Coordinates of C-alpha atoms in Angstrom, one line a residue:
M1 CA 127.5 44.0 115.5
K2 CA 130.5 46.4 115.4
Q3 CA 128.3 49.3 114.5
I4 CA 126.1 48.5 117.5
S5 CA 129.0 48.4 119.9
L6 CA 130.2 51.7 118.6
L7 CA 126.8 53.3 119.0
Q8 CA 126.7 52.1 122.6
T9 CA 129.5 54.4 123.4
L10 CA 127.2 57.4 122.7
T11 CA 126.6 59.3 126.0
V12 CA 123.7 61.6 126.9
K13 CA 125.9 64.7 126.4
L14 CA 127.1 63.4 123.0
L15 CA 123.5 62.8 122.0
C16 CA 122.7 66.4 123.0
A17 CA 125.6 67.5 120.8
V18 CA 124.3 65.4 117.9
F19 CA 120.8 66.8 118.2
S20 CA 121.7 70.5 118.7
F21 CA 124.7 70.8 116.5
G22 CA 124.4 67.8 114.1
L23 CA 120.8 68.8 113.1
L24 CA 122.0 72.3 112.1
G25 CA 122.7 70.8 108.7
M26 CA 118.9 71.2 108.3
A27 CA 119.5 74.9 107.9
R28 CA 121.2 74.5 104.6
G29 CA 119.0 71.5 103.7
L30 CA 115.7 73.2 104.4
D31 CA 116.8 76.2 102.4
E32 CA 117.9 74.2 99.4
G33 CA 114.8 72.0 99.4
L34 CA 112.5 74.9 100.0
I35 CA 114.0 77.4 97.6
S36 CA 114.3 74.9 94.7
T37 CA 110.6 74.1 95.0
T38 CA 109.4 77.6 96.0
V39 CA 110.7 79.1 92.8
A40 CA 108.7 76.5 90.9
Q41 CA 105.4 77.2 92.7
P42 CA 102.9 79.3 90.7
S43 CA 102.1 81.6 93.6
F44 CA 105.7 82.6 94.1
I45 CA 106.3 82.9 90.3
H46 CA 103.3 85.2 90.0
E47 CA 104.1 87.3 93.1
F48 CA 107.7 88.0 92.2
H49 CA 107.3 88.1 88.4
L50 CA 109.7 85.3 87.5
E51 CA 108.0 84.5 84.2
D52 CA 106.9 87.9 83.0
T53 CA 106.6 88.0 79.2
D54 CA 108.6 91.2 79.0
L55 CA 111.7 89.4 80.3
S56 CA 114.1 87.6 78.0
A57 CA 115.2 84.0 78.6
V58 CA 118.5 85.4 80.0
E59 CA 116.8 87.9 82.3
K60 CA 114.5 85.1 83.6
A61 CA 117.5 82.9 84.3
N62 CA 119.3 85.7 86.1
R63 CA 116.3 86.5 88.3
L64 CA 115.9 82.9 89.2
S65 CA 119.6 82.4 90.0
N66 CA 119.8 85.7 92.0
I67 CA 117.0 84.4 94.3
T68 CA 118.5 80.9 94.7
A69 CA 122.1 82.0 95.1
M70 CA 121.7 84.9 97.5
V71 CA 122.0 82.6 100.6
H72 CA 125.4 81.5 99.2
I73 CA 126.5 85.1 98.9
G74 CA 125.6 85.7 102.6
S75 CA 127.3 82.5 103.6
I76 CA 130.7 83.7 102.4
P77 CA 131.1 86.5 105.1
G78 CA 129.1 84.2 107.4
A79 CA 131.9 81.7 107.3
L80 CA 134.4 84.4 108.3
L81 CA 132.1 85.7 111.0
A82 CA 132.1 82.2 112.5
F83 CA 135.8 82.5 113.4
I84 CA 135.4 85.8 115.0
M85 CA 132.4 84.7 117.0
C86 CA 134.0 81.4 118.1
E87 CA 137.1 83.3 119.4
H88 CA 135.0 85.9 121.2
V89 CA 132.1 83.9 122.7
G90 CA 132.8 80.2 122.1
M91 CA 131.1 77.7 120.0
L92 CA 127.9 77.4 122.0
W93 CA 127.0 81.1 121.8
T94 CA 128.1 81.2 118.2
M95 CA 125.6 78.5 117.4
R96 CA 122.9 80.3 119.3
Q97 CA 123.4 83.6 117.5
L98 CA 123.5 81.9 114.1
C99 CA 120.1 80.3 114.9
I100 CA 118.7 83.8 115.6
M101 CA 120.2 85.2 112.4
W102 CA 118.7 82.4 110.4
M103 CA 115.3 82.9 111.9
A104 CA 115.5 86.7 111.3
G105 CA 116.3 86.2 107.6
V106 CA 113.3 83.8 107.2
V107 CA 111.0 86.3 108.8
I108 CA 112.2 89.0 106.3
V109 CA 111.6 86.7 103.4
I110 CA 108.1 85.6 104.3
T111 CA 107.0 89.2 104.9
A112 CA 108.3 90.4 101.5
A113 CA 104.8 90.8 100.0
G114 CA 106.0 91.0 96.4
S115 CA 109.2 93.0 97.1
I116 CA 112.0 91.0 95.4
G117 CA 114.6 93.3 97.0
Q118 CA 113.3 92.2 100.5
V119 CA 113.6 88.6 99.4
Y120 CA 117.2 89.2 98.5
A121 CA 117.9 90.9 101.8
G122 CA 116.3 88.2 103.9
R123 CA 118.1 85.4 102.0
F124 CA 121.4 87.2 102.5
I125 CA 120.8 87.4 106.3
M126 CA 119.8 83.7 106.3
G127 CA 123.2 83.1 104.5
L128 CA 125.1 84.8 107.3
G129 CA 123.7 82.3 109.8
I130 CA 123.8 79.2 107.5
G131 CA 127.4 80.0 106.5
Q132 CA 128.5 80.0 110.1
A133 CA 127.0 76.5 110.7
G134 CA 129.2 75.0 108.0
V135 CA 132.3 76.1 110.1
V136 CA 131.1 75.7 113.7
V137 CA 129.3 72.4 113.5
P138 CA 132.0 70.1 112.0
I139 CA 134.7 71.6 114.2
Y140 CA 132.6 71.3 117.4
L141 CA 131.5 67.7 116.7
S142 CA 135.0 66.6 115.8
E143 CA 136.3 68.1 119.0
V144 CA 133.8 66.6 121.4
A145 CA 133.6 63.1 119.8
V146 CA 135.5 60.0 120.9
P147 CA 137.8 58.9 118.0
S148 CA 135.7 55.8 117.2
L149 CA 132.6 58.0 116.7
R150 CA 134.0 61.1 115.1
G151 CA 132.9 60.2 111.6
L152 CA 129.4 59.4 112.7
L153 CA 129.0 62.6 114.7
V154 CA 130.4 64.9 112.1
C155 CA 128.4 63.2 109.3
T156 CA 125.2 63.8 111.1
F157 CA 125.6 67.4 109.9
A158 CA 125.5 66.2 106.3
T159 CA 122.8 63.6 106.9
S160 CA 120.5 66.3 108.6
E161 CA 121.1 68.4 105.5
Y162 CA 119.3 65.8 103.5
M163 CA 116.6 65.5 106.1
G164 CA 116.1 69.2 105.6
I165 CA 116.0 68.8 101.9
M166 CA 113.5 66.0 102.1
I167 CA 111.2 68.0 104.5
G168 CA 111.4 71.1 102.3
Y169 CA 110.6 69.1 99.1
F170 CA 107.6 67.3 100.7
A171 CA 106.3 70.5 102.4
S172 CA 106.3 72.4 99.1
W173 CA 104.7 69.5 97.3
G174 CA 102.0 69.3 100.0
T175 CA 101.1 73.0 99.8
T176 CA 101.0 72.9 96.0
M177 CA 98.5 70.0 96.2
H178 CA 96.3 71.6 98.9
I179 CA 96.6 75.4 98.7
S180 CA 95.5 77.6 95.8
N181 CA 98.1 78.8 93.3
N182 CA 96.7 82.3 93.9
S183 CA 97.6 82.3 97.6
S184 CA 101.0 83.3 98.9
K185 CA 100.4 80.8 101.8
Q186 CA 101.4 78.2 99.3
W187 CA 105.1 79.2 99.7
I188 CA 105.0 81.0 103.0
I189 CA 103.9 78.0 105.1
P190 CA 106.8 75.8 104.0
Q191 CA 109.3 78.6 104.4
S192 CA 108.1 79.1 108.0
I193 CA 109.2 75.6 109.0
Q194 CA 112.7 77.0 109.2
I195 CA 111.7 79.2 112.1
I196 CA 110.4 76.2 114.1
V197 CA 113.5 74.1 113.5
A198 CA 115.9 77.0 114.4
G199 CA 113.9 77.7 117.6
I200 CA 114.0 74.1 118.7
L201 CA 117.8 73.8 118.1
L202 CA 118.5 77.1 119.8
L203 CA 116.7 75.9 123.0
S204 CA 118.3 72.4 122.9
S205 CA 121.8 74.0 122.9
F206 CA 121.4 74.9 126.5
S207 CA 121.9 71.2 127.4
C208 CA 125.2 71.1 125.5
E209 CA 128.8 71.3 126.7
E210 CA 131.3 73.8 125.3
S211 CA 134.1 72.3 123.3
P212 CA 136.9 71.1 125.6
R213 CA 139.6 72.3 123.1
H214 CA 138.0 75.7 123.0
L215 CA 138.1 75.9 126.8
C216 CA 141.7 74.9 126.8
K217 CA 142.6 77.5 124.2
A218 CA 141.0 80.1 126.4
G219 CA 143.2 78.9 129.3
R220 CA 140.3 77.2 131.2
F221 CA 142.1 73.8 131.5
A222 CA 140.1 72.5 134.5
D223 CA 136.8 73.4 132.8
G224 CA 138.0 71.7 129.6
T225 CA 138.9 68.5 131.4
R226 CA 135.5 68.4 133.2
A227 CA 133.7 69.1 129.9
L228 CA 135.5 66.2 128.2
S229 CA 134.7 64.0 131.2
R230 CA 131.0 64.8 131.0
L231 CA 130.9 64.4 127.3
W232 CA 132.5 60.9 127.3
N233 CA 130.9 60.0 130.7
V234 CA 134.2 58.7 132.2
P235 CA 136.1 60.0 135.3
I236 CA 138.6 62.8 134.9
H237 CA 141.5 60.6 135.8
D238 CA 140.6 57.9 133.3
P239 CA 143.5 57.2 130.9
R240 CA 141.4 58.0 127.9
I241 CA 140.7 61.5 129.3
Q242 CA 144.3 62.0 130.3
N243 CA 145.6 60.9 126.9
E244 CA 143.2 63.2 125.0
F245 CA 144.0 66.1 127.3
Q246 CA 147.7 65.6 126.7
C247 CA 147.2 65.6 122.9
I248 CA 145.3 68.9 123.3
L249 CA 148.1 70.4 125.4
N250 CA 150.7 69.3 122.9
Q251 CA 149.0 71.1 120.1
L252 CA 148.3 74.2 122.2
D253 CA 152.0 74.7 122.5
D254 CA 151.9 75.7 118.8
A255 CA 148.7 77.7 119.0
P256 CA 148.8 81.5 118.8
A257 CA 148.2 83.4 122.0
G258 CA 146.8 86.9 122.8
T259 CA 143.5 88.6 122.1
S260 CA 141.0 87.2 119.5
V261 CA 142.3 89.8 116.9
Q262 CA 145.9 88.9 117.6
R263 CA 145.1 85.2 117.4
L264 CA 143.4 85.7 114.1
G265 CA 146.5 87.5 112.7
R266 CA 148.9 84.9 114.1
S267 CA 146.7 82.0 112.9
L268 CA 146.5 83.4 109.4
K269 CA 150.3 84.0 109.4
L270 CA 150.9 80.4 110.7
L271 CA 148.4 79.1 108.1
I272 CA 150.2 80.9 105.2
T273 CA 153.9 80.7 106.3
D274 CA 154.0 77.1 107.5
K275 CA 154.7 74.8 104.5
S276 CA 152.7 71.9 106.0
N277 CA 149.7 74.1 106.7
R278 CA 149.8 75.5 103.1
S279 CA 149.9 72.0 101.8
K280 CA 146.9 71.0 103.8
L281 CA 145.0 74.2 102.7
A282 CA 145.7 73.5 99.1
F283 CA 144.7 69.9 99.4
L284 CA 141.4 70.8 101.0
G285 CA 140.7 73.6 98.6
I286 CA 141.1 71.2 95.6
T287 CA 138.8 68.8 97.3
Q288 CA 136.2 71.4 97.7
L289 CA 136.5 72.5 94.1
L290 CA 136.2 69.0 92.7
S291 CA 133.3 68.1 95.0
Q292 CA 131.2 71.2 94.3
W293 CA 131.6 71.3 90.5
S294 CA 130.7 67.6 90.1
G295 CA 127.1 68.8 89.9
P296 CA 124.8 67.1 92.5
T297 CA 124.3 70.3 94.5
S298 CA 122.9 72.1 91.5
I299 CA 120.7 69.1 90.8
T300 CA 119.3 69.6 94.4
T301 CA 118.7 73.3 93.8
Y302 CA 117.1 73.0 90.3
A303 CA 115.6 69.5 90.6
P304 CA 112.1 70.4 89.3
K305 CA 113.6 72.1 86.2
L306 CA 115.9 69.1 85.5
F307 CA 113.0 66.7 85.9
S308 CA 111.1 68.7 83.3
L309 CA 114.1 68.3 80.9
L310 CA 113.7 64.5 81.3
G311 CA 110.0 64.5 80.4
E312 CA 108.1 65.4 83.6
T313 CA 105.6 68.2 82.7
G314 CA 103.0 68.3 85.4
Q315 CA 103.7 70.6 88.3
S316 CA 102.6 68.2 91.1
Q317 CA 104.5 65.4 89.3
K318 CA 107.7 67.4 89.2
L319 CA 107.5 68.3 92.8
L320 CA 106.6 64.7 93.8
R321 CA 109.6 63.4 91.9
T322 CA 111.7 66.1 93.6
A323 CA 110.4 65.0 97.0
I324 CA 111.3 61.4 96.3
L325 CA 114.8 62.5 95.3
G326 CA 115.1 64.2 98.8
A327 CA 114.0 60.9 100.5
V328 CA 116.5 58.8 98.5
K329 CA 119.4 61.1 99.3
F330 CA 118.5 61.2 103.0
I331 CA 118.3 57.4 103.3
A332 CA 121.7 57.0 101.4
S333 CA 123.3 59.5 103.7
L334 CA 121.9 57.9 106.8
V335 CA 123.2 54.5 105.8
C336 CA 126.7 56.0 105.1
T337 CA 126.7 57.9 108.5
V338 CA 125.6 55.0 110.7
F339 CA 127.0 51.9 108.9
L340 CA 129.9 53.0 106.7
I341 CA 131.9 56.1 107.7
D342 CA 133.4 54.7 110.9
Y343 CA 133.1 51.0 110.1
T344 CA 134.7 50.8 106.7
G345 CA 136.6 54.1 106.8
R346 CA 136.4 57.4 104.9
K347 CA 137.9 56.4 101.6
R348 CA 135.9 53.3 100.5
P349 CA 132.4 54.8 100.7
L350 CA 133.7 58.0 99.1
I351 CA 135.1 56.1 96.1
A352 CA 132.0 54.0 95.8
G353 CA 129.8 57.1 95.9
I354 CA 131.8 58.9 93.2
I355 CA 131.7 55.9 90.9
I356 CA 127.9 55.7 91.3
Q357 CA 127.7 59.4 90.6
F358 CA 130.0 59.2 87.6
I359 CA 128.0 56.4 85.9
A360 CA 124.7 58.2 86.5
M361 CA 126.0 61.6 85.2
L362 CA 127.5 59.9 82.2
Y363 CA 124.2 58.2 81.2
I364 CA 122.2 61.4 81.6
A365 CA 124.8 63.3 79.5
I366 CA 124.6 60.6 76.7
Y367 CA 120.8 60.5 76.9
L368 CA 120.5 64.3 76.5
T369 CA 123.0 64.3 73.7
V370 CA 121.3 61.5 71.5
S371 CA 117.6 61.8 72.4
L372 CA 115.5 63.3 69.7
P373 CA 111.7 63.3 69.3
S374 CA 110.5 60.5 67.1
T375 CA 107.2 59.5 65.4
D376 CA 108.2 55.9 65.0
P377 CA 106.3 53.8 67.7
V378 CA 109.3 51.5 68.4
Q379 CA 111.7 54.4 68.7
S380 CA 109.2 56.4 70.8
N381 CA 108.9 53.5 73.3
A382 CA 112.7 53.1 73.4
L383 CA 113.1 56.8 74.1
H384 CA 110.4 56.6 76.8
D385 CA 112.3 53.8 78.5
A386 CA 115.6 55.7 78.1
A387 CA 114.0 58.8 79.7
I388 CA 112.7 56.7 82.7
F389 CA 116.2 55.4 83.2
A390 CA 117.6 58.9 83.0
I391 CA 115.2 59.9 85.8
V392 CA 116.5 56.9 87.8
C393 CA 120.0 58.1 87.2
L394 CA 119.1 61.5 88.5
Y395 CA 118.2 59.7 91.8
L396 CA 121.5 57.8 91.6
T397 CA 123.5 61.0 91.4
G398 CA 121.9 61.8 94.8
V399 CA 122.8 58.4 96.2
G400 CA 126.4 58.8 95.0
W401 CA 126.7 62.3 96.4
A402 CA 125.2 61.2 99.8
L403 CA 127.6 58.2 100.1
G404 CA 130.6 60.1 98.8
W405 CA 131.5 63.8 98.6
N406 CA 128.8 65.2 100.9
S407 CA 129.7 62.9 103.8
I408 CA 133.4 63.8 103.5
Q409 CA 133.6 67.5 102.6
Y410 CA 132.9 68.8 106.1
L411 CA 134.6 65.9 108.0
I412 CA 138.0 66.1 106.2
N413 CA 138.4 69.8 107.0
A414 CA 138.1 69.2 110.7
E415 CA 140.3 66.1 110.7
V416 CA 143.2 67.4 108.6
L417 CA 143.8 70.9 110.0
P418 CA 145.7 71.2 113.3
L419 CA 144.2 72.9 116.3
S420 CA 146.4 76.0 115.9
V421 CA 144.8 76.9 112.6
R422 CA 141.6 74.7 112.6
T423 CA 139.0 77.4 113.0
V424 CA 140.5 80.1 110.7
G425 CA 141.4 77.4 108.1
S426 CA 137.9 76.0 108.2
S427 CA 136.5 79.5 107.9
I428 CA 138.6 80.2 104.8
L429 CA 137.7 76.8 103.2
M430 CA 134.0 77.3 103.9
C431 CA 134.3 80.8 102.2
F432 CA 135.7 79.0 99.2
H433 CA 133.0 76.3 99.5
F434 CA 130.2 78.9 99.5
A435 CA 131.9 80.9 96.7
N436 CA 131.9 77.8 94.6
R437 CA 128.3 77.0 95.5
Y438 CA 127.3 80.5 94.6
G439 CA 129.1 80.4 91.3
L440 CA 127.5 77.0 90.4
T441 CA 124.0 78.0 91.5
K442 CA 124.3 81.3 89.6
A443 CA 125.7 79.7 86.5
V444 CA 123.5 76.6 86.0
P445 CA 120.3 78.4 84.7
S446 CA 122.4 80.1 82.1
M447 CA 124.4 77.0 81.4
L448 CA 121.2 75.1 80.5
L449 CA 120.1 77.7 77.9
D450 CA 120.6 77.1 74.2
S451 CA 123.0 80.1 74.2
G452 CA 125.1 78.4 76.9
L453 CA 126.3 74.8 77.3
R454 CA 122.8 73.4 76.8
P455 CA 121.6 70.6 79.1
E456 CA 123.8 67.9 77.5
G457 CA 126.9 70.1 77.7
T458 CA 126.2 70.9 81.4
F459 CA 126.0 67.2 82.3
W460 CA 129.2 66.4 80.3
L461 CA 130.9 69.0 82.4
F462 CA 129.7 67.4 85.6
T463 CA 130.8 64.0 84.3
A464 CA 134.3 65.2 83.6
V465 CA 134.7 66.8 87.0
T466 CA 133.4 63.7 88.7
L467 CA 136.0 61.6 87.0
L468 CA 138.7 64.1 88.0
G469 CA 137.5 63.9 91.6
L470 CA 137.6 60.1 91.5
L471 CA 141.3 60.1 90.4
W472 CA 142.1 62.8 93.0
V473 CA 140.6 60.8 95.9
W474 CA 142.2 57.5 94.7
M475 CA 145.7 59.0 94.7
R476 CA 145.7 61.7 97.4
L477 CA 143.0 61.2 100.1
P478 CA 144.4 59.6 103.3
E479 CA 142.4 57.3 105.6
T480 CA 141.7 59.1 108.9
A481 CA 139.3 56.7 110.5
R482 CA 139.8 55.6 114.2
R483 CA 142.6 58.1 114.8
N484 CA 142.4 61.0 117.2
L485 CA 142.4 64.5 115.7
E486 CA 146.0 65.1 116.4
E487 CA 147.1 61.9 114.7
A488 CA 144.8 62.6 111.7
N489 CA 146.4 66.0 111.3
L490 CA 149.7 64.4 110.4
L491 CA 148.4 62.4 107.4
V492 CA 148.4 65.3 105.0
S493 CA 151.6 67.3 104.7

């Protein structure tokens, strides 16, 4: 009942914000879901020579990782670009231009016609747009939300990422089933879905309000108050509006003034020289490092390959298993967003999710270490059952990630950093986030080789990092639920 009463506080303007900004998580989700399955489709493999016999195993792994990781390379400067754009044109127009950049990159990719260089270029441009979304959306949603709904609103970004992954997986599975392996339409049609989604979100943004905090930072205090009033659907003189507005003004006293370039320099100086801000940045950086290297993002990117390691050999079977993984992660994330993140707090579902992820990773690591082919019927049946449970555990890693790290990694950035350094700090953290994702995406194909860590060694690494993350969260993560942003900022110092 408490969840229902919370949801009843959603206003039309907040619903517009959830739709236009919250669903931008689909940008990253669609890319991850589509590229992980696209590189496994015969038409794409043939067109871009991913399995040519004159390539060594290492060269094949490098070509695969270059394609999948290029979006993350583009996302690093994209995260920095987000700060500049937000300061110059505000969050609404930043969101609109990133949608256009995302669409432009997709168009370049689907018109590549066998040119792998054009695929790299298109995916880099896609990354410039997608990288901005990781900065703009959590900040915007945290700044427009009422405190009781902040977790739900910000976590719609993570949930919509899984919606995108699920749609991407099923779209590729569908075209593999119904379109010839010799036709480039097999991979172009699913990729084109991104253009439709970006266009819809771009148009819907014209129904949204600008962030009240951004308007106040720009000196437009009356506009900021009116925007907050419309977002929360209460009169300007309501005590809730006045209290929130006063909190904004209190933090603005510490915010850098001047032009956008001057504010950037002063914000960076304040972020680096202030001991409390340095502590927050280090805390959030370690959180990003532990979450990314715990492994589930690489499972999302290379799911078809990992399913083949666990015994799935048929192309359509691998893609169907992958599509089901996307659905499982989406449902788990939706449950966390709607029923847990604001009702039970941030820390409980995160710890539960990491524990589930740890147990699943540990089993897969043990299975890959001890499983050997056997001609004994009894042992063969036991190995078959063990392989089935390993596949189940692959799904459980997605459940744990959706309940845990993925629901927190964007929210905690927006909640912990103060207004004076929030945008620049989030930009730096998302650069670090994408650098880690690039490193992991680039490394995993080589890690799985016999000359690398091998599959079992890779999962032992993920298991160890997941355990470290559990200890870190248990000892260090504060509970920020039901506090306004300014109160939440004080919990990490």
